[in-house]
């Protein structure tokens, strides 16, 4: 007989899903590659201060780490990185985090640099590389941080033996990505775009002939433009050029055929993805002209198969609902490898035999299994928002087999404003969300206007409206759930990181829906962000807000720091002291304003952390501190032993 749940206040429930499980348990699996039958991938290892390791799995199943201790395969091109290594035969080329130089690692030898020492420390950065078929050249993106001039992005050819310096072969545009060599080595394809576009606004795909010395000639534009976002150009085994375009309003798959661009299996769903990092792969070419692809629809991901002659996408591996980061590769025949998760499973490395549908988990990102009786399953919700429009979210109700809330009491609600802001809420088993739901808090992860996965028009709702649409959608998600009886309208909080931190600070400033909030490295002053950030996002606000300084008044009107007179509720702020994307000054300005106004607040800053925390101890501390903060503000006592947080302007209990 099942045990009757204990009645206890929401937020005070005991749970086996610990902060340590979130902080140290999930290994982020990324950047899948296949070479000579061996599978390679990168892992971000929290136990080693966020080191990026490279692992190799042989066809027989043995797994070994191939990157020696002291090296971390992480590039900082665009600051967000990705595409930090490549494999040619059994030789690995990787960008080393400490100096950003490109290194060569041959079997049985120590890594050696093959690119020069930059004038500016870590000033020459390399990413998204590919080797020519014979292994003589590496073609990749380089970001050159000159001593006094602008940052220059270009595609370079690097001798694989390091015998001479890299040479730029594609230059003159603001940004480049995705250089890919055709199977015969004769053609190169790449993406490019210019300010103020971000790659999900508009890009161009180009191709050219590759000469024996690695240089190119005869470059021509294949597709794309200011209103057409191209994603993942890729060559098929027969030399067919494929790519994803959102020319119809949805990121769908196309191929170039006889100079014409032909659509493959049109669908009202997004196969493409916001290009925040290099190396994303949302489709893979199999044998017999088949293509496997990941598409997003109504808040969930799906794995599909496109076959020649059919305009329908057949679903595969239907238990998986999240493919993120999007890395899907094939052997060119019938086998796939991908990183995927579901509401009951974290993001695992999986292989699939397409013909039989047989699946095998090769590597688990979360070794400790979570009992299903403590897991909250998300459900997609649609709710009314400003302008008579509809917005989307994933709602997670409180769930714990051992506890139930007091009769008549509604749970506190935690609203998540995701980062990006062009990013999606994800539907995999996230220990961070389950940490809160298993203790009696409801969580709603909002796909506000501007989010990826609902088509171009939905994504563009945020253009010129950042700080308005996102705030309204988060507030309306909370109002909707309170009206449905799912949440206590007096105990609703909002949290977010980076761009989501800005939405959080704005919601706490410009709306009266929330009673508390948590900002992780959030932006408080948009004006400072226009000149105190990196090249990749230096014109992003031209699209999201307006051109600066012509729209300076608009920037001030949407910056929480200029409207602290409207703040009326407590908040906790978390900040990495080495963050180059959102510098600590952004959080520190808000702290001074909170102190001057006498509002309860806590500020936790972390040495050695950058944009997005990677260290186990940091993540553990933040999650516990956030729950402790909500407990003090909302009047519940967490069951966990949590190191107390000093909350300024709040009387001690």
CSV table of C-alpha atoms in Angstrom, one decimal, residues 296-613:
chain,number,residue,atom,x,y,z
A,296,UNK,CA,11.0,22.0,-32.7
A,297,UNK,CA,7.2,22.3,-32.5
A,298,UNK,CA,5.0,23.7,-29.7
A,299,UNK,CA,7.7,23.6,-27.1
A,300,UNK,CA,9.1,20.1,-27.7
A,301,UNK,CA,11.8,18.7,-30.0
A,302,UNK,CA,11.3,15.7,-32.3
A,303,UNK,CA,13.7,13.5,-34.3
A,304,UNK,CA,12.5,13.0,-37.8
A,305,UNK,CA,13.4,11.2,-41.0
A,306,UNK,CA,13.1,12.7,-44.5
A,307,UNK,CA,13.1,10.1,-47.3
A,308,UNK,CA,13.5,10.8,-51.1
A,309,UNK,CA,10.1,11.3,-52.8
A,310,UNK,CA,8.2,12.0,-49.6
A,311,UNK,CA,7.3,15.4,-48.3
A,312,UNK,CA,6.4,14.1,-44.8
A,313,UNK,CA,8.7,13.7,-41.9
A,314,UNK,CA,8.6,10.4,-40.1
A,315,UNK,CA,9.1,10.6,-36.4
A,316,UNK,CA,11.9,8.5,-34.8
A,317,UNK,CA,12.8,8.0,-31.1
A,318,UNK,CA,9.6,9.5,-29.9
A,319,UNK,CA,10.4,9.3,-26.2
A,320,UNK,CA,13.0,12.0,-26.5
A,321,UNK,CA,11.6,15.6,-26.4
A,322,UNK,CA,14.8,17.7,-26.2
A,323,UNK,CA,17.9,17.6,-28.4
A,324,UNK,CA,20.2,20.3,-26.9
A,325,UNK,CA,22.9,21.3,-27.5
A,326,UNK,CA,21.9,20.3,-31.0
A,327,UNK,CA,24.5,17.8,-32.1
A,328,UNK,CA,23.3,15.2,-34.6
A,329,UNK,CA,25.8,13.2,-36.6
A,330,UNK,CA,25.7,10.1,-38.8
A,331,UNK,CA,28.0,7.5,-40.3
A,332,UNK,CA,26.5,8.3,-43.7
A,333,UNK,CA,24.6,5.0,-43.8
A,334,UNK,CA,22.1,4.0,-41.1
A,335,UNK,CA,23.4,5.0,-37.7
A,336,UNK,CA,22.9,8.2,-35.8
A,337,UNK,CA,24.5,9.7,-32.7
A,338,UNK,CA,23.0,12.6,-30.8
A,339,UNK,CA,22.6,14.2,-27.3
A,340,UNK,CA,19.0,14.1,-26.2
A,341,UNK,CA,16.8,14.0,-23.1
A,342,UNK,CA,13.2,13.8,-22.0
A,343,UNK,CA,11.1,14.8,-18.9
A,344,UNK,CA,12.4,11.6,-17.2
A,345,UNK,CA,15.9,11.6,-18.6
A,346,UNK,CA,18.7,14.1,-18.6
A,347,UNK,CA,20.7,14.9,-21.8
A,348,UNK,CA,22.5,11.7,-22.7
A,349,UNK,CA,24.7,10.6,-25.5
A,350,UNK,CA,22.7,8.1,-27.6
A,351,UNK,CA,23.2,6.1,-30.7
A,352,UNK,CA,20.4,4.8,-33.0
A,353,UNK,CA,20.1,2.3,-35.7
A,354,UNK,CA,17.6,4.0,-38.0
A,355,UNK,CA,16.3,0.9,-39.8
A,356,UNK,CA,15.4,-1.0,-36.6
A,357,UNK,CA,14.8,2.0,-34.3
A,358,UNK,CA,17.2,0.4,-31.8
A,359,UNK,CA,18.6,2.9,-29.3
A,360,UNK,CA,21.6,2.6,-26.9
A,361,UNK,CA,22.7,5.1,-24.3
A,362,UNK,CA,26.5,5.5,-24.5
A,363,UNK,CA,27.1,8.1,-21.9
A,364,UNK,CA,24.8,9.6,-19.2
A,365,UNK,CA,25.2,13.2,-18.2
A,366,UNK,CA,23.6,12.4,-14.9
A,367,UNK,CA,24.9,9.2,-13.4
A,368,UNK,CA,22.6,9.3,-10.4
A,369,UNK,CA,19.1,8.2,-11.3
A,370,UNK,CA,16.2,10.3,-10.0
A,371,UNK,CA,13.1,8.4,-8.8
A,372,UNK,CA,10.2,9.1,-11.1
A,373,UNK,CA,8.0,9.8,-8.0
A,374,UNK,CA,9.9,13.0,-7.4
A,375,UNK,CA,9.9,14.2,-11.0
A,376,UNK,CA,7.6,17.0,-12.2
A,377,UNK,CA,6.6,16.5,-15.9
A,378,UNK,CA,6.2,19.7,-18.0
A,379,UNK,CA,3.1,20.4,-19.9
A,380,UNK,CA,3.0,22.9,-22.7
A,381,UNK,CA,0.7,25.9,-21.9
A,382,UNK,CA,-0.6,28.7,-24.1
A,383,UNK,CA,-1.8,31.9,-22.5
A,384,UNK,CA,-3.1,35.3,-23.5
A,385,UNK,CA,-0.7,38.2,-23.6
A,386,UNK,CA,-0.5,41.8,-24.7
A,387,UNK,CA,-2.0,42.8,-28.0
A,388,UNK,CA,-4.4,39.9,-28.2
A,389,UNK,CA,-1.6,37.5,-28.8
A,390,UNK,CA,-0.8,34.1,-27.4
A,391,UNK,CA,2.5,33.2,-25.7
A,392,UNK,CA,3.9,29.8,-24.7
A,393,UNK,CA,5.6,28.2,-21.7
A,394,UNK,CA,6.4,24.8,-20.1
A,395,UNK,CA,4.7,24.5,-16.7
A,396,UNK,CA,6.1,22.1,-14.0
A,397,UNK,CA,3.7,21.6,-11.0
A,398,UNK,CA,5.1,20.7,-7.5
A,399,UNK,CA,5.8,16.9,-7.3
A,400,UNK,CA,7.0,14.8,-4.4
A,401,UNK,CA,5.5,11.4,-3.5
A,402,UNK,CA,6.2,12.0,0.2
A,403,UNK,CA,4.5,15.4,0.6
A,404,UNK,CA,1.4,17.4,-0.1
A,405,UNK,CA,0.6,21.0,0.6
A,406,UNK,CA,-1.9,22.1,3.3
A,407,UNK,CA,-5.5,22.1,2.2
A,408,UNK,CA,-6.5,25.4,0.6
A,409,UNK,CA,-2.8,26.6,0.2
A,410,UNK,CA,-1.5,27.2,-3.2
A,411,UNK,CA,2.2,26.8,-4.0
A,412,UNK,CA,4.7,29.6,-4.6
A,413,UNK,CA,5.5,30.0,-8.3
A,414,UNK,CA,9.0,30.5,-9.8
A,415,UNK,CA,8.9,32.0,-13.3
A,416,UNK,CA,12.0,31.4,-15.5
A,417,UNK,CA,13.0,33.9,-18.1
A,418,UNK,CA,15.5,32.1,-20.3
A,419,UNK,CA,18.7,33.6,-21.7
A,420,UNK,CA,19.5,34.6,-25.2
A,421,UNK,CA,17.0,36.2,-25.3
A,422,UNK,CA,16.7,34.2,-28.6
A,423,UNK,CA,16.7,30.7,-27.0
A,424,UNK,CA,14.1,28.1,-26.0
A,425,UNK,CA,12.9,26.6,-22.7
A,426,UNK,CA,14.0,23.0,-22.7
A,427,UNK,CA,12.0,19.9,-21.9
A,428,UNK,CA,14.6,17.5,-20.5
A,429,UNK,CA,15.0,16.3,-16.9
A,430,UNK,CA,16.8,19.4,-15.5
A,431,UNK,CA,17.9,18.9,-11.8
A,432,UNK,CA,17.8,22.6,-11.3
A,433,UNK,CA,14.1,22.8,-12.1
A,434,UNK,CA,13.3,19.6,-10.2
A,435,UNK,CA,15.2,20.9,-7.2
A,436,UNK,CA,12.5,23.5,-6.8
A,437,UNK,CA,9.4,21.4,-7.8
A,438,UNK,CA,10.3,18.5,-5.5
A,439,UNK,CA,10.4,21.0,-2.6
A,440,UNK,CA,6.9,22.3,-3.3
A,441,UNK,CA,7.4,25.2,-5.7
A,442,UNK,CA,5.7,25.4,-9.1
A,443,UNK,CA,8.0,26.4,-12.0
A,444,UNK,CA,7.0,27.9,-15.3
A,445,UNK,CA,9.7,28.1,-18.0
A,446,UNK,CA,8.5,30.9,-20.4
A,447,UNK,CA,9.0,30.8,-24.1
A,448,UNK,CA,8.3,34.5,-24.4
A,449,UNK,CA,8.0,36.3,-27.7
A,450,UNK,CA,11.5,36.2,-29.2
A,451,UNK,CA,12.1,32.6,-28.4
A,452,UNK,CA,13.3,30.0,-30.9
A,453,UNK,CA,11.1,27.2,-31.9
A,454,UNK,CA,7.9,28.9,-32.9
A,455,UNK,CA,8.9,30.4,-36.3
A,456,UNK,CA,10.4,33.6,-37.5
A,457,UNK,CA,7.4,35.9,-36.8
A,458,UNK,CA,7.3,34.8,-33.1
A,459,UNK,CA,11.0,35.2,-32.9
A,460,UNK,CA,10.7,38.8,-34.3
A,461,UNK,CA,8.1,39.8,-31.7
A,462,UNK,CA,11.1,41.0,-29.6
A,463,UNK,CA,12.6,43.2,-32.3
A,464,UNK,CA,12.5,46.7,-30.9
A,465,UNK,CA,10.5,45.4,-27.9
A,466,UNK,CA,13.1,43.9,-25.6
A,467,UNK,CA,12.2,44.7,-22.0
A,468,UNK,CA,8.5,45.0,-23.1
A,469,UNK,CA,7.3,41.8,-24.8
A,470,UNK,CA,9.5,39.4,-22.7
A,471,UNK,CA,8.4,41.1,-19.4
A,472,UNK,CA,4.7,41.1,-20.4
A,473,UNK,CA,4.8,37.4,-21.4
A,474,UNK,CA,6.6,36.4,-18.1
A,475,UNK,CA,4.1,38.4,-16.1
A,476,UNK,CA,1.1,37.1,-18.0
A,477,UNK,CA,2.3,33.5,-17.6
A,478,UNK,CA,2.3,34.1,-13.8
A,479,UNK,CA,-1.1,35.7,-13.9
A,480,UNK,CA,-2.5,32.9,-16.0
A,481,UNK,CA,-1.3,30.2,-13.6
A,482,UNK,CA,-2.6,32.1,-10.5
A,483,UNK,CA,-6.0,32.5,-12.2
A,484,UNK,CA,-6.0,28.8,-12.9
A,485,UNK,CA,-5.5,28.1,-9.2
A,486,UNK,CA,-2.0,26.6,-9.8
A,487,UNK,CA,-0.1,29.3,-7.9
A,488,UNK,CA,-0.3,31.6,-4.9
A,489,UNK,CA,-0.6,35.1,-6.6
A,490,UNK,CA,1.1,36.7,-3.5
A,491,UNK,CA,4.2,34.5,-3.7
A,492,UNK,CA,5.5,34.6,-7.2
A,493,UNK,CA,9.1,35.1,-8.1
A,494,UNK,CA,11.1,35.4,-11.3
A,495,UNK,CA,14.6,34.3,-12.1
A,496,UNK,CA,16.9,34.3,-15.1
A,497,UNK,CA,20.5,34.5,-16.3
A,498,UNK,CA,22.2,36.9,-18.8
A,499,UNK,CA,19.4,38.2,-21.1
A,500,UNK,CA,17.0,36.4,-18.8
A,501,UNK,CA,18.5,38.3,-15.9
A,502,UNK,CA,17.7,41.6,-17.7
A,503,UNK,CA,14.1,40.4,-18.1
A,504,UNK,CA,14.1,39.5,-14.4
A,505,UNK,CA,15.3,42.9,-13.3
A,506,UNK,CA,12.9,44.6,-15.7
A,507,UNK,CA,10.0,42.6,-14.5
A,508,UNK,CA,10.8,43.4,-10.9
A,509,UNK,CA,11.1,47.1,-11.8
A,510,UNK,CA,8.3,47.7,-14.3
A,511,UNK,CA,5.6,45.2,-13.2
A,512,UNK,CA,3.9,44.5,-9.9
A,513,UNK,CA,3.3,40.8,-10.4
A,514,UNK,CA,6.3,39.4,-8.6
A,515,UNK,CA,7.2,39.5,-4.9
A,516,UNK,CA,10.9,38.4,-5.3
A,517,UNK,CA,13.5,37.7,-8.0
A,518,UNK,CA,16.9,36.2,-8.7
A,519,UNK,CA,19.2,37.6,-11.3
A,520,UNK,CA,22.2,35.7,-12.6
A,521,UNK,CA,24.7,38.0,-14.3
A,522,UNK,CA,21.8,40.1,-15.6
A,523,UNK,CA,21.9,43.5,-17.4
A,524,UNK,CA,20.7,46.5,-15.5
A,525,UNK,CA,21.8,49.3,-17.8
A,526,UNK,CA,21.3,48.9,-21.5
A,527,UNK,CA,23.4,52.0,-22.4
A,528,UNK,CA,26.5,50.5,-20.8
A,529,UNK,CA,25.9,47.3,-22.6
A,530,UNK,CA,26.2,49.1,-25.9
A,531,UNK,CA,29.9,49.8,-25.4
A,532,UNK,CA,30.9,47.6,-22.5
A,533,UNK,CA,30.6,44.2,-24.2
A,534,UNK,CA,32.2,42.0,-26.9
A,535,UNK,CA,32.0,42.3,-30.7
A,536,UNK,CA,29.5,39.5,-31.4
A,537,UNK,CA,26.7,41.3,-29.4
A,538,UNK,CA,27.9,44.9,-29.8
A,539,UNK,CA,25.1,45.7,-32.2
A,540,UNK,CA,22.5,43.2,-30.9
A,541,UNK,CA,20.6,45.9,-29.2
A,542,UNK,CA,20.2,47.8,-32.5
A,543,UNK,CA,17.7,45.1,-33.3
A,544,UNK,CA,16.2,44.5,-29.9
A,545,UNK,CA,15.9,48.1,-28.8
A,546,UNK,CA,17.0,50.6,-31.4
A,547,UNK,CA,20.1,52.3,-32.9
A,548,UNK,CA,22.2,54.0,-30.2
A,549,UNK,CA,22.7,56.9,-29.5
A,550,UNK,CA,19.7,58.1,-31.5
A,551,UNK,CA,17.4,56.0,-29.3
A,552,UNK,CA,19.3,56.9,-26.0
A,553,UNK,CA,16.1,57.9,-24.3
A,554,UNK,CA,14.5,54.5,-25.1
A,555,UNK,CA,17.6,52.7,-23.7
A,556,UNK,CA,17.2,54.7,-20.4
A,557,UNK,CA,13.5,54.1,-20.2
A,558,UNK,CA,14.0,50.4,-20.4
A,559,UNK,CA,17.0,50.1,-18.1
A,560,UNK,CA,16.0,49.0,-14.6
A,561,UNK,CA,18.9,51.0,-13.0
A,562,UNK,CA,17.3,54.3,-14.1
A,563,UNK,CA,13.9,53.4,-12.5
A,564,UNK,CA,14.9,52.1,-9.1
A,565,UNK,CA,12.1,54.3,-7.6
A,566,UNK,CA,9.7,51.7,-9.0
A,567,UNK,CA,11.4,48.7,-7.3
A,568,UNK,CA,9.4,47.4,-4.4
A,569,UNK,CA,10.4,43.8,-3.8
A,570,UNK,CA,13.5,41.9,-2.6
A,571,UNK,CA,16.0,40.3,-5.0
A,572,UNK,CA,19.2,38.1,-4.9
A,573,UNK,CA,21.9,38.7,-7.5
A,574,UNK,CA,24.7,36.3,-8.6
A,575,UNK,CA,27.7,37.4,-10.6
A,576,UNK,CA,30.9,36.0,-12.0
A,577,UNK,CA,33.8,38.5,-11.5
A,578,UNK,CA,35.5,37.5,-14.8
A,579,UNK,CA,32.4,37.9,-16.9
A,580,UNK,CA,33.3,39.8,-20.1
A,581,UNK,CA,29.8,39.6,-21.6
A,582,UNK,CA,27.9,41.2,-18.7
A,583,UNK,CA,30.6,42.7,-16.5
A,584,UNK,CA,30.2,42.8,-12.7
A,585,UNK,CA,29.6,46.6,-12.8
A,586,UNK,CA,26.0,45.8,-14.0
A,587,UNK,CA,25.2,43.9,-10.9
A,588,UNK,CA,27.0,46.3,-8.6
A,589,UNK,CA,25.0,49.2,-9.8
A,590,UNK,CA,21.8,47.4,-8.9
A,591,UNK,CA,23.2,46.5,-5.5
A,592,UNK,CA,23.9,50.1,-4.7
A,593,UNK,CA,20.4,51.1,-5.7
A,594,UNK,CA,18.8,48.4,-3.6
A,595,UNK,CA,20.9,49.4,-0.6
A,596,UNK,CA,20.0,53.1,-1.1
A,597,UNK,CA,16.3,52.2,-1.2
A,598,UNK,CA,16.5,49.9,1.8
A,599,UNK,CA,15.0,46.9,0.0
A,600,UNK,CA,16.0,43.4,1.1
A,601,UNK,CA,18.7,42.0,-1.2
A,602,UNK,CA,21.7,39.6,-1.3
A,603,UNK,CA,24.6,39.7,-3.6
A,604,UNK,CA,26.9,36.7,-4.2
A,605,UNK,CA,30.0,37.3,-6.5
A,606,UNK,CA,32.4,34.5,-7.5
A,607,UNK,CA,36.1,34.7,-8.3
A,608,UNK,CA,37.1,32.7,-11.4
A,609,UNK,CA,33.6,32.5,-12.9
A,610,UNK,CA,32.7,34.0,-16.2
A,611,UNK,CA,29.4,34.2,-18.1
A,612,UNK,CA,27.6,31.0,-17.2
A,613,UNK,CA,28.9,29.3,-14.0
